[in-house]
Every structure is written in structure tokens, then in C-alpha cells.
Coordinates of C-alpha atoms in Angstrom, one line a residue:
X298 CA -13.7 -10.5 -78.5
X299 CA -11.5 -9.7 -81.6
X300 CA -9.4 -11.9 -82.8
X301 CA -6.1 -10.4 -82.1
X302 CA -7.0 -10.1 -78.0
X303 CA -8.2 -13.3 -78.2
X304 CA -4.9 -14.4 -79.1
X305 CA -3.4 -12.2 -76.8
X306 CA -5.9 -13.7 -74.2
X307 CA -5.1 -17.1 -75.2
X308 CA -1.1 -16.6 -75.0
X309 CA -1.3 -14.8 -72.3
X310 CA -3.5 -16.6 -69.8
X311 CA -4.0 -20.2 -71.3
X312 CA -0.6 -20.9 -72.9
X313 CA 1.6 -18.7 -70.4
X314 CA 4.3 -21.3 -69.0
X315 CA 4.8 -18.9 -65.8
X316 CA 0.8 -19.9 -65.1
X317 CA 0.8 -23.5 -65.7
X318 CA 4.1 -24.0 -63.0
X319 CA 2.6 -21.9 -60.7
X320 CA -0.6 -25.0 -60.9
X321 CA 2.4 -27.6 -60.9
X322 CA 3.5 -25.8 -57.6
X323 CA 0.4 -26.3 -55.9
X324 CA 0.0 -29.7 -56.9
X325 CA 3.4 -30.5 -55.7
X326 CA 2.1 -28.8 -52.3
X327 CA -0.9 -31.4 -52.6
X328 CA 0.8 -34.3 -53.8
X329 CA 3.2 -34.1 -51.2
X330 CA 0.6 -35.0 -48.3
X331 CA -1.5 -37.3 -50.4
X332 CA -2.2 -40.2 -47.6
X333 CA 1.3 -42.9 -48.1
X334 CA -0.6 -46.0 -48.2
X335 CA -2.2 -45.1 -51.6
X336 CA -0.2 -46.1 -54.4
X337 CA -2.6 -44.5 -57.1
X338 CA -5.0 -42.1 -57.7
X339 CA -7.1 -42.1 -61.1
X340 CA -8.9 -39.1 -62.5
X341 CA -10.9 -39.7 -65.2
X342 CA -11.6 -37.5 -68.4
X343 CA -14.8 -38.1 -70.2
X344 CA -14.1 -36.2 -73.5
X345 CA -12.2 -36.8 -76.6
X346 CA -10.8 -33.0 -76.8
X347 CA -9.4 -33.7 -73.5
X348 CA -7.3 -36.6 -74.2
X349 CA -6.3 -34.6 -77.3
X350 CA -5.2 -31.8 -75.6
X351 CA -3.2 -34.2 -73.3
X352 CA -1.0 -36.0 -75.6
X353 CA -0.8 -32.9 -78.2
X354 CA 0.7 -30.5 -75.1
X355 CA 2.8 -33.7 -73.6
X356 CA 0.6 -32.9 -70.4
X357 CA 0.1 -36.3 -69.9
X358 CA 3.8 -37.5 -70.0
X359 CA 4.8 -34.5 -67.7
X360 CA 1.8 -35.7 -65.4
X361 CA 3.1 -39.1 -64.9
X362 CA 7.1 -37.7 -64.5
X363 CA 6.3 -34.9 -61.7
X364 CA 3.4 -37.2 -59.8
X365 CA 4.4 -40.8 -60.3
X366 CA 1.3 -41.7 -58.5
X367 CA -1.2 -39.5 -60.5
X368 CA -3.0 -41.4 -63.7
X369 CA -5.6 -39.7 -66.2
X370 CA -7.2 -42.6 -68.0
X371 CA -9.7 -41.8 -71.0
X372 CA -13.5 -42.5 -70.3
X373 CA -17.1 -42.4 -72.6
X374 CA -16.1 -39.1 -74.5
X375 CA -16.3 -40.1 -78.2
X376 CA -19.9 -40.2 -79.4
X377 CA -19.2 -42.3 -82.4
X378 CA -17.1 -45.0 -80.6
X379 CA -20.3 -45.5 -78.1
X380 CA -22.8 -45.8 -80.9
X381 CA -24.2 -49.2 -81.1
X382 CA -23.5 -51.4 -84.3
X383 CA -27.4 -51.8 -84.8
X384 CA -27.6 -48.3 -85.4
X385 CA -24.5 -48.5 -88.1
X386 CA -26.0 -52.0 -89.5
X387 CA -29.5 -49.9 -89.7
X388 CA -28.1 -47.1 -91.9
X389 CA -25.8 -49.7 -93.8
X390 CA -29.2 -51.8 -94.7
X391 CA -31.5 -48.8 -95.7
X392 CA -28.6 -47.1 -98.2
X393 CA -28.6 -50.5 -100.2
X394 CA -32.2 -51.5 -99.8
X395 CA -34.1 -48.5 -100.0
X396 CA -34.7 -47.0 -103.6
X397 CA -33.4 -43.2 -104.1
X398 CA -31.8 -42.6 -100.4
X399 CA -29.2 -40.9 -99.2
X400 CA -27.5 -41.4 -96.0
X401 CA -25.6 -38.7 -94.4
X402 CA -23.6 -38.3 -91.5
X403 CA -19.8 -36.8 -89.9
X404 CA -16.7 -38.0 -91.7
X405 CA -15.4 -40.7 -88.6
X406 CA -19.4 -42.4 -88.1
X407 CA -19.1 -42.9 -92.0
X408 CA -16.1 -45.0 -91.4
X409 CA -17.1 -47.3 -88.4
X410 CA -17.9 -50.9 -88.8
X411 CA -21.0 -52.3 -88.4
X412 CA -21.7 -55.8 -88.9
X413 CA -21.4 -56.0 -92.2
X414 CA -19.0 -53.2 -93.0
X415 CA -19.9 -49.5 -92.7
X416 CA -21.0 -47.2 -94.8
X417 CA -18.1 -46.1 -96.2
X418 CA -17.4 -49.7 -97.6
X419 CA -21.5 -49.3 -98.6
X420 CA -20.7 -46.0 -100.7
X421 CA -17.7 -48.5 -102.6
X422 CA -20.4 -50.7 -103.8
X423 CA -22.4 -47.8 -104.8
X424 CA -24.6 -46.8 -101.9
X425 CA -25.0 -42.6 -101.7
X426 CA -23.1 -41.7 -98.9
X427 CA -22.5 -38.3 -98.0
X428 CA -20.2 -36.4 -95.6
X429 CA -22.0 -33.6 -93.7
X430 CA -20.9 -31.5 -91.0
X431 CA -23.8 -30.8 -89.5
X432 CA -27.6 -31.9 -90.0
X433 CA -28.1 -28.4 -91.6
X434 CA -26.0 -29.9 -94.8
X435 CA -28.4 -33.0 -94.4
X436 CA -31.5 -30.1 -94.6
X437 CA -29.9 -28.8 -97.6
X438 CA -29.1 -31.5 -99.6
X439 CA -33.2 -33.1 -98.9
X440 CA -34.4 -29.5 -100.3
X441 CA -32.7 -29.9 -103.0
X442 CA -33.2 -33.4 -104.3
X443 CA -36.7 -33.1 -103.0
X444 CA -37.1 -37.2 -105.0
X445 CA -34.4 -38.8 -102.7
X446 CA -34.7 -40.0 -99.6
X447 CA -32.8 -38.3 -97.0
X448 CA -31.6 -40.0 -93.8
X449 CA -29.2 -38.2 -91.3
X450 CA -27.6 -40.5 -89.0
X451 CA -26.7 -38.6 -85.7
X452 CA -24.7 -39.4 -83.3
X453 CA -23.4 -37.3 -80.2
X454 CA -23.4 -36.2 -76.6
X455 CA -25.2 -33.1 -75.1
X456 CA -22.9 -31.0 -77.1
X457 CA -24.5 -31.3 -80.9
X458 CA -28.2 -32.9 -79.7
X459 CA -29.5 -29.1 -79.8
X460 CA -28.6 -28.3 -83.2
X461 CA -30.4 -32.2 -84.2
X462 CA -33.2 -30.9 -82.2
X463 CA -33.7 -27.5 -83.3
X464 CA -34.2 -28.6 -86.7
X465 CA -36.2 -31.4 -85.7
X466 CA -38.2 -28.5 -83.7
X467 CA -38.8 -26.3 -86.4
X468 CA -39.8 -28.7 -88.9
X469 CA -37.9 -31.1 -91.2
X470 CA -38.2 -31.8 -95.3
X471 CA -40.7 -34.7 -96.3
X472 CA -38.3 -36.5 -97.2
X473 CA -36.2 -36.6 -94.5
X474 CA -35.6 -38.6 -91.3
X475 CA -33.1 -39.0 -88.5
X476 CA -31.7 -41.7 -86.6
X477 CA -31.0 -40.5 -83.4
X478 CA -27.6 -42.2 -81.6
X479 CA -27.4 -39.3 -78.9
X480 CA -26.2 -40.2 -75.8
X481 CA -26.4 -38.6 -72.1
X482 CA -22.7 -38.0 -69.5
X483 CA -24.5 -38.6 -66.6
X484 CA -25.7 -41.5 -66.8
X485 CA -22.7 -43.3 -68.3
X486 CA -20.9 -41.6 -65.6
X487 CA -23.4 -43.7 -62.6
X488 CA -23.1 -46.9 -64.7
X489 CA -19.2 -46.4 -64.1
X490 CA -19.7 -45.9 -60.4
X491 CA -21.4 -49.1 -60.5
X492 CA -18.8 -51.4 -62.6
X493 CA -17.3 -53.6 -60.0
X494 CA -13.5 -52.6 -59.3
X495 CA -14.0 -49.4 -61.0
X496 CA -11.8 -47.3 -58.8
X497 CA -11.3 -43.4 -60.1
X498 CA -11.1 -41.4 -57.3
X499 CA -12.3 -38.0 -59.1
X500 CA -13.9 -36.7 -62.4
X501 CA -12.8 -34.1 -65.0
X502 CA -16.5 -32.9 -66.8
X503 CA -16.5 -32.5 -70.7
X504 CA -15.9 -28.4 -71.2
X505 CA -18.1 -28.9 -74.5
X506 CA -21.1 -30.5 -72.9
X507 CA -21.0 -28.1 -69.8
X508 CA -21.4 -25.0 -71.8
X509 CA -24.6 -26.6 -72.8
X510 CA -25.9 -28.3 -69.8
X511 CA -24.4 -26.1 -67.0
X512 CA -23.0 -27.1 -63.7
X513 CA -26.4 -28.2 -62.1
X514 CA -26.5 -30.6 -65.1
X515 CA -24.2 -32.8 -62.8
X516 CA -25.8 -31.9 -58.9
X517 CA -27.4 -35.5 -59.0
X518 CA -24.3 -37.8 -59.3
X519 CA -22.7 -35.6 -57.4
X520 CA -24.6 -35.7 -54.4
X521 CA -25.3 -39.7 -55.1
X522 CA -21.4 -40.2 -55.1
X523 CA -19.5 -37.3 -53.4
X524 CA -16.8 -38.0 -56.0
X525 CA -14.5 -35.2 -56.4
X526 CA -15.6 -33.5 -59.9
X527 CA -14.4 -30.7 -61.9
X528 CA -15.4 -29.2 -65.3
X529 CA -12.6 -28.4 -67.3
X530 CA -11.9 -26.4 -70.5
X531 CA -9.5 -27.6 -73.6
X532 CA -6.0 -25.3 -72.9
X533 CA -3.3 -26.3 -70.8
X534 CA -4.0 -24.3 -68.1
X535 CA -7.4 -25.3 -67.9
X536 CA -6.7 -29.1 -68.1
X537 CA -3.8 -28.4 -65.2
X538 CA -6.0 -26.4 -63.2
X539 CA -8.8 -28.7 -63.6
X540 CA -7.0 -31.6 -62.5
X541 CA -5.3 -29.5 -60.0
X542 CA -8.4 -29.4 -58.5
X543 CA -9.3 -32.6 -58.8
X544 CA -5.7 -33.9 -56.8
X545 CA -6.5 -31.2 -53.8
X546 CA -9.9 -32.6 -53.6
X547 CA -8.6 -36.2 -52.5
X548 CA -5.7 -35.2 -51.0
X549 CA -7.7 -33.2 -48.2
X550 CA -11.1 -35.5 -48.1
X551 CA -13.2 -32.9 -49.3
X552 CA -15.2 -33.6 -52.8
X553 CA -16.9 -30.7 -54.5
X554 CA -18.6 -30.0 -57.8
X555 CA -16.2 -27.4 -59.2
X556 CA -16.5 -25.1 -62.3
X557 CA -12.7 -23.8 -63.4
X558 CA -14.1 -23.0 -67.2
X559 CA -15.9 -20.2 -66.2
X560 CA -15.6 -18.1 -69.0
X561 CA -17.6 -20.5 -71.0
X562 CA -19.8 -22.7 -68.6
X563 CA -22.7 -21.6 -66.6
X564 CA -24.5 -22.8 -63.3
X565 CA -27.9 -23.5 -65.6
X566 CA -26.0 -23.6 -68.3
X567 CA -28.0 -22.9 -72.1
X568 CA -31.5 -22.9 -71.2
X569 CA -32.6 -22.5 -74.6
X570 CA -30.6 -25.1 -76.1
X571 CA -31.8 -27.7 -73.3
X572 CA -35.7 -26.6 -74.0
X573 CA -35.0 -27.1 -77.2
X574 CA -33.7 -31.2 -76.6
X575 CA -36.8 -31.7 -73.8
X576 CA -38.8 -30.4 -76.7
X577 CA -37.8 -32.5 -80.1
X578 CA -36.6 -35.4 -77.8
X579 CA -37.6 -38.3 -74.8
X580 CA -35.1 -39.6 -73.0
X581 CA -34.7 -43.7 -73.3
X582 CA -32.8 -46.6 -72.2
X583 CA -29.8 -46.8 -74.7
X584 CA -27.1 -49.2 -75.8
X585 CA -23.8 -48.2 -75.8
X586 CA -21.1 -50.0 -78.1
X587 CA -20.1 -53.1 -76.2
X588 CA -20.9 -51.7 -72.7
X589 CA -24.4 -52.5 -72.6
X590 CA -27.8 -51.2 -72.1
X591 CA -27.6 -47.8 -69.9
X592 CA -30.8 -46.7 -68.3
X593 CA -32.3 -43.3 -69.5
X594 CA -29.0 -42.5 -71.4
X595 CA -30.4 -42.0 -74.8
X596 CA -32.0 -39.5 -76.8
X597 CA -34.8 -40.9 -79.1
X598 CA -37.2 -38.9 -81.5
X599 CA -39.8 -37.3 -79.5
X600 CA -43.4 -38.9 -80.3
X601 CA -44.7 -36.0 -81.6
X602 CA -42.2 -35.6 -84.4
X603 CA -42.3 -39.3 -85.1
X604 CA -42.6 -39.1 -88.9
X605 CA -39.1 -37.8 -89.1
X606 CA -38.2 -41.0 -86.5
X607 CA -36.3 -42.9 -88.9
X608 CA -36.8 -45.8 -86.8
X609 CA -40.2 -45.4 -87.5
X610 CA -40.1 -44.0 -91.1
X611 CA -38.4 -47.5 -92.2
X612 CA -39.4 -49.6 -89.6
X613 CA -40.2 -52.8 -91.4
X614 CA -36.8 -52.8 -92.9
X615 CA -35.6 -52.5 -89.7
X616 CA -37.2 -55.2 -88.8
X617 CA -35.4 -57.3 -91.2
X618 CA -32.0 -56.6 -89.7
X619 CA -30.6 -59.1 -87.3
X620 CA -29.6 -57.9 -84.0
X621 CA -25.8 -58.2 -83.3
X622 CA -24.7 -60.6 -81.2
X623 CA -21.2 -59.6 -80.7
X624 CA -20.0 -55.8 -80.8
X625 CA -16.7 -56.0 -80.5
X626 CA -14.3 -57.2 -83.3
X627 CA -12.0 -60.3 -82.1
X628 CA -9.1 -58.7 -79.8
X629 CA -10.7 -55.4 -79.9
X630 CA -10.4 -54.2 -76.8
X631 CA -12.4 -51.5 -77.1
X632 CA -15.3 -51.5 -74.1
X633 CA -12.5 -51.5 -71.8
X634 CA -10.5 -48.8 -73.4
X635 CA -13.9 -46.9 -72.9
X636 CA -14.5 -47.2 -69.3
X637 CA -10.8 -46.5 -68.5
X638 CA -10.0 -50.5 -67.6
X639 CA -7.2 -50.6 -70.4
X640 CA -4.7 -47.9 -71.8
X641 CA -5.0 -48.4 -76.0
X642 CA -1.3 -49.4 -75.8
X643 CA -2.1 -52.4 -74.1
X644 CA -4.6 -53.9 -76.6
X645 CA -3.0 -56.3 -78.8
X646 CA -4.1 -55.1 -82.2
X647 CA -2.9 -51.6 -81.0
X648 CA -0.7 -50.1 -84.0
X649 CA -0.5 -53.4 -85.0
X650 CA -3.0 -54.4 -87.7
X651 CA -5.3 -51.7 -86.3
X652 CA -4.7 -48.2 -86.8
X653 CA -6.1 -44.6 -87.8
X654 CA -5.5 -45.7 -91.5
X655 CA -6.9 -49.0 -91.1
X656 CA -9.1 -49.2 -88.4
X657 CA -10.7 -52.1 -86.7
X658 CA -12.6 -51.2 -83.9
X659 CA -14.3 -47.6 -83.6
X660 CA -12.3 -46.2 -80.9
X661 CA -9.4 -46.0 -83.6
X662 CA -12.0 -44.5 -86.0
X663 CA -13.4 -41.5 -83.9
X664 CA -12.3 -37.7 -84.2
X665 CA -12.7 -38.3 -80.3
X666 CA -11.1 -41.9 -80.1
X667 CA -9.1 -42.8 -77.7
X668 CA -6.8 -45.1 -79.5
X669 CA -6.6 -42.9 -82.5
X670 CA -5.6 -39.8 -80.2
X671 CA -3.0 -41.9 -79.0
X672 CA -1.8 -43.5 -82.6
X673 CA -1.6 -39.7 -83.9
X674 CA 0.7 -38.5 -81.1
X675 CA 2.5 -42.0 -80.3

């Protein structure tokens, strides 16, 4: 599509205030015969660009105003704020142990703290730390400094795994390794169901990760659950009408599995992209930043491509690295942020010693942070 009708598309369809109050209207129409004796009814988001779309549109506040009883609280959906502080302690270790490496990564995973300080404070001491936007900058720079060491620290959801495994796939430099922190929806989304007192009574899917995985991606915990559910893209309207959905769902009983981003997400979803992950990947139990151990929510280094594994590649200095024993920096509230228990607002160090300027724990670091959407729009 051109750029001037997307525009036009965009303004038109997405943006158009006459189509977002004709949603409001039917979720007044909805609201209206919600059951009395429930006093609130949480939806949960499970993606970063959701919450930013949110609080940049003042969706959230005119949420709250026209349903009083209606709450969207922020779930899992920042990659980097889920990523365990072994794996930043691990890439910390081998840029100031190992001779002639290089650690790359994204701009926010640079900045979170590990146990001793991230990389970013690492690259201060003297450490070669480089910013990358994707692992095909990581690629580039091994070819061309074919003596260095080249580690690629990757964190991320279903949404960027392909792009880690197509190159992974097709064949990386000697001198080049990855450490794989990708992590799985679904199965953060059943620990949730599991958490006790965890009461959202519906689901908004990530838009990004759907395109990949399709809506099928999700059949499982739906049918496990019969949790209302519904995939939603990054506008206004399609955060309205996803949530609209989501409201008319409980307020008549009847859960579903619904796709309102059409125009971008699939039934199966892209089946070459998801060949590509079963390929250069094996699915593994995997820690998530002060949650825990999540079964068969990780995506490791497939066996055959081992000597890229940088877990393997440097394993006996990883050996040498102690394993935390605390996650979470003192009054960091962060696990709970994560799994919706706590607004950021309510965490005591909240714009108050801890901010997107000087972050303490990693939900105020992430692109996709809760606390650092927040801080931006507060």
C-alpha cells in the first residue's frame, strides 16, 4: 500500500474519532448489564506497544472515566524486563573475561542490571559493547573483525525469535555465538492462570507476536481456560475494539478466541517464520526475571547448531559465574508489576530514585517496560 493511502487508511479507519465512539457506544450497551454484584473486571494486555498506545492516546484514563468498573493492567510483554539476571551476569562476565570479544545486543538489554552491573556500566570500564538493532548488525560486525569474538545476546518473544533463527538456520560466522533469552506467551499466560488470586477475567493477545504465530498459536489455553481472549492491533480503534470485545465476552458468559487485527494476523499465522524457530531452536523450561522457572517457555539453541550455543561456546566460564540468589533489587517491585498484581505507581521507588533516566529495576529500563511507559506519559 502506498504511503499516502496508508495514511489515508490510517486516519480514516484507525484514528477516525466517529469510529472509536461508535465502540464506546457498544461498550456502554455492554457495560450497562454487566452482572451488579461484580465490582471489577480486569483485562489484561500482554505487550509493551499496547500499554504504549494506552497512555500515549489517554485510552486508558478515558477507560477508567466512562467504565469505572473496567481495569487494563500491564502483563509479561517486555522481553528484556523478563530476561533472567544470569543471562545479563553471563554476558557481563564474558565481555571482561574473555580476550578480543564483543558483546552486542538492543539499546534497553545493554542497560539492565545484572548482578554486578550491566553491560553498559561493563563498556565504562572498557568492555566492547555494541548497540545493534538486529542480530544481522551482530553478523556484520563478526565478518568484519573476523579476530574478535562475537557474542549476540538475544532477547525476545515470538516476534524477533525468527529473525535469531534464520540466521542461526543458515549458518553463522566462526566467531560468533548467541545467547538465546527468548521467551514463549503461552506459557507465561497458563502460569498466570495458575498464580493464586490471579483474577483477570479476559485477555488482550500481543498484535506483534500473532502476526507470527497466528490465531491457533493460542487454541490450547484457550480451550484449557475458556477465558475470554482477543488479539489486538496497536491503533486506537484496534485497542477499543479489542477490548470491546473482550467486555461483551464477560458481560454475556460467552468466551471466545477472537481475531479483530485481521489485516495483519492469520489463523496459522507465518508458517515459514515458525518452521524456521522449530528448526534452529528446542523449546526448554525457562526462568523469567523474578517470576520463576516456567515450564517449556524458552527458546534454547537447537543441538544441532550447538557451536554457535554460547552457552556452550563459553561454558566453563559460565561455570564460574554464581547463580543469583535474589533478582529483584531492594523495593523493586517489579515481578508484580509484571503479572499485573501492582500498578508501577504504587511501587515505592516509582519516580522516586527510580526512573527512565536512572533506572533500578528492568521494567523502568525496557523499550516495552511498564514502568517506563508510564514514567514517559505520567
Amino acid at each position: 500500500m502506498p504511503m499516502k493511502n496508508l495514511v489515508a487508511f490510517l486516519n480514516k479507519e484507525l484514528r477516525n474519532k466517529e469510529q472509536i465512539s461508535h465502540l464506546f457506544n457498544q461498550m456502554k450497551k455492554d457495560y450497562i448489564n454487566i452482572d451488579e454484584e461484580i465490582d471489577k473486571i480486569l483485562i489484561m494486555h500482554v505487550c509493551g506497544t499496547h500499554e504504549d498506545t494506552l497512555m500515549k492516546n489517554g485510552l486508558r484514563y478515558i477507560l477508567q472515566k466512562e467504565f469505572p468498573k473496567l481495569k487494563l493492567v500491564a502483563g509479561p510483554g517486555c522481553p528484556v524486563c523478563v530476561s533472567p539476571v544470569f543471562d545479563t551476569d553471563i554476558a557481563v562476565h564474558l565481555s571482561e573475561k574473555v580476550r578480543n570479544s564483543i558483546i552486542t545486543s538492543y539499546g534497553d538489554m545493554i542497560r539492565v542490571p545484572g548482578t554486578n552491573g550491566s553491560l553498559e556500566r561493563s563498556r565504562q570500564k572498557g568492555a566492547k559493547i555494541i548497540t545493534v538493532y538486529s542480530i544481522l548488525d551482530a553478523v556484520k560486525i563478526a565478518k568484519n573483525n573476523p579476530e574478535k569474538k562475537i557474542i549476540f545476546i538475544s532477547p525476545g518473544f515470538e516476534t524477533t525469535a525468527p529473525t535469531t533463527a534464520l540466521e542461526v538456520q543458515n549458518g553463522l560466522p566462526k566467531n560468533f555465538s548467541v545467547l538465546s533469552s527468548h521467551r514463549l506467551v503461552p506459557p507465561a499466560l497458563d502460569v498466570l492462570m495458575g498464580i493464586p488470586g490471579f483474577n483477570v477475567k479476559g485477555f488482550l493477545l500481543p498484535g506483534h507476536v500473532s502476526v507470527i504465530v497466528g490465531v491457533n498459536y493460542y487454541n490450547n489455553f484457550f480451550n484449557k481456560y475458556q477465558i475470554p481472549c482477543a488479539i489486538a492491533g496497536f491503533e486506537p480503534y484496534d485497542m477499543i475494539a479489542g477490548v470491546a470485545s473482550v467486555l461483551n465476552q464477560i458481560t454475556y458468559s460467552e468466551p471466545k478466541l477472537v481475531n479483530k487485527y485481521t489485516r495483519a494476523v492469520t489463523q496459522e499465522g507465518n508458517k515459514i517464520a515458525k518452521d524456521v524457530m522449530d528448526n534452529a531452536f528446542k523449546v526448554v523450561d525457562a526462568n523469567w526475571r523474578g517470576l520463576g522457572v516456567f515450564p517449556k517457555s524458552g527458546l534454547e539453541i537447537a543441538d544441532k547448531f550447538s557451536e554457535w550455543n554460547t552457552r556452550l561456546v563459553y561454558e566453563d566460564h559460565i561455570k564460574k559465574i554464581p547463580i543469583p540468589t535474589n533478582e529483584t533489587p531492594i523495593g523493586c517491585s517489579c515481578p508484580d508489576v509484571v503479572i499485573g498484581k501492582m500498578d508501577p505507581e504504587e511501587c515505592s521507588l516509582f519516580l522516586n530514585g527510580c526512573s527512565p533516566e536512572k533506572p533500578i529495576g528492568p521494567c523502568m529500563v525496557g523499550l516495552e517496560g511498564t514502568c517506563r511507559i508510564r514514567a514517559i506519559y505520567s
